[in-house]
Amino acid sequence: MSEQKVFGMKAEQGRWMFVLLGLLMNICLGAVYAFSVFRGPLEKSIEEGGWAISATQSGLPFMVFLATFALFMALAGGLVGKWGPKKAALLGGTLVGVGWILSGFSSNIIWLTIFYGVIAGGGVGIIYGCPIAVSAKWFPDKKGLAVGLTVMGFGLSALVMVPIMTAMINNPAIGALGAFKYLGIVFLAILLLLSLPLRSPKEGWMPAGWSPKKDKSGGSLVDLDRKQMVKTGTFYALWGTYTIGCLAGLMAIGIAKPFGNEILQTAGYDVARMATLLTTMVSLFAIFNGIGRPIFGWLTDKLSPRNTAALSFALILAASALLYLWGASSPVLYFIAFSVLYLNLGGWLAIAPTATATFFGTKHYGKNYGLVFTSYGVGAILGMLLSGMIKDSTDAYLPVFLPVMGLAALGILISVLWLKPVKA
C-alpha cells in the first residue's frame, strides 16, 4: 500500500513536499491580506498621483475579492475532482497572475475592482483548495497538521508582502499600479511552477503501518458527495460554527487598527507612539494568524474537530470578555485579546477543512469544502456589518464584543451537541 514514490522518496517522506509547495503557494495567494497598503496611495489626490477616492471606494476591491473568493470556492470545488489538482491549480494560478497584472493597467476604482476583486479573487477561489485537497489525501494520519501547515502561508503572507509592496509603492519608478504589474508577473510564474507537481495518491493509499481508527479521528469511514453531505446535520453544524469563527476573526482584522487607536488614545498615548506601537502589534497579530493554522490543525488531529471547535470558541469568548469588561484603556489586554482572536481565525482555517475531510471523506473533498467555505464569505460580511453598525450607533468599537461573546457561547453549544461524525 505504501510503495509509491513522491519526489524520488518514499511516499511517507516525500509527501511533506506537497505541504511545502502549498505553504509557498499560499504566501502568494494571501497577499490580499496586505491590500490595505494600496488604499492610501489610491485615495490621494490626482495631483499627488492618486485617484482622489474615498475610503469606502478604496475598500471595494478587497471586499469584492473576499466575496468572489468564497463564491468561486463553492462553484469551482468540483474542478479538483474532475481535472485533478494540477490542472485546476494551473487555471486558478493563471487567473490570479493575470488579475494582478491587469490591475496595474486600471484607470479607475471600477476597473481595479473587476481586475483585482473578480478575476484575481476568482483565481484564488479556484486554486486555494487544490493544495489543501492534496495535503488532506496524502496525510490521512495527520490531516489537521498537514492542512494547517499548508494554509499557514496565507496567514503569514502579509508579513512577507507588506514590506515588499511598501518598497515598490514608495519607488517613484514603480508606484501602486506598477506594483500590481510586477507582483502579478511574479505570482503568475511562481503559482504555475508550483502547481505542476501537485497530484493525489492512488485511491486507497495509506502510510505504512497506519490504519484508520474511528475513536482517534473522531470521524467515520464515509465518503459523501455534496448532495449527501447537505442532508446531514453535521454539515449545518460545521457551516454555522465556521461562520461564527470567521466572523469573530475577520472582524478583528477589520477593526484592529481603529480599535487599537481607540484603546491607546484612552490610555493617553501620543500620536507618534501610537503609530509605532500599532504597526508592531498588527505585524505580530499576523504571526498569530499564521501559526494558529498548524496549532489548531494538530489539535484537531488529537482532540477531534468537535472538541477543538469548542476550545476555539471558549478562547474567543474569554478574549472578548477580557476586552469588554476590563480592556477599555489597557493596551496589554488589547494585545492579548486580539492575538487570541487572530490565532483562532487561523485556527478555523485549519479546523474546517480538516473537519470536512474527517466527517465527509476525501473522495469529493474539493466540492464539499468549496460549499463549506461559503461560510467564510458570510462571516466576513456579517463581521464587517456588525462592527460598522455598532460603531456608527455607539461611536465606539468596544460594544462589538458583547454580541461576539454571545455568538461564541452559541458556537460552543453547536459544537458540543451537533458537530459530530456522520454514521456510516
Coordinates of C-alpha atoms in Angstrom, one line a residue, residues 11 24 33 40 77 79 98 111 115 119-120 126 154 156 223 240 259 303 327 339 348 366 375 382 387 410 415:
A11 CA 5.8 8.4 0.0
L24 CA 4.6 28.7 -0.7
Y33 CA -4.4 40.5 3.5
G40 CA -3.7 55.2 1.0
G77 CA -14.8 23.0 -5.9
L79 CA -12.8 21.0 -10.7
V98 CA -3.4 37.9 -14.9
W111 CA -11.7 48.6 -13.3
F115 CA -9.5 43.0 -12.3
I119 CA -10.5 38.0 -11.8
A120 CA -7.8 37.6 -9.1
I126 CA -10.1 28.0 -7.7
F154 CA -1.9 32.5 3.7
L156 CA 1.8 34.8 7.2
D223 CA -17.2 9.3 1.5
G240 CA -22.6 27.5 11.3
F259 CA -9.9 49.9 17.7
L303 CA -8.8 16.2 20.2
G327 CA -9.9 46.4 28.3
S339 CA -3.7 37.9 19.5
W348 CA -10.7 27.9 11.9
G366 CA -12.9 19.8 -3.3
S375 CA -19.4 30.4 5.4
L382 CA -21.6 39.8 8.9
S387 CA -18.7 46.2 13.7
L410 CA -23.6 29.7 20.8
S415 CA -20.0 22.2 18.6

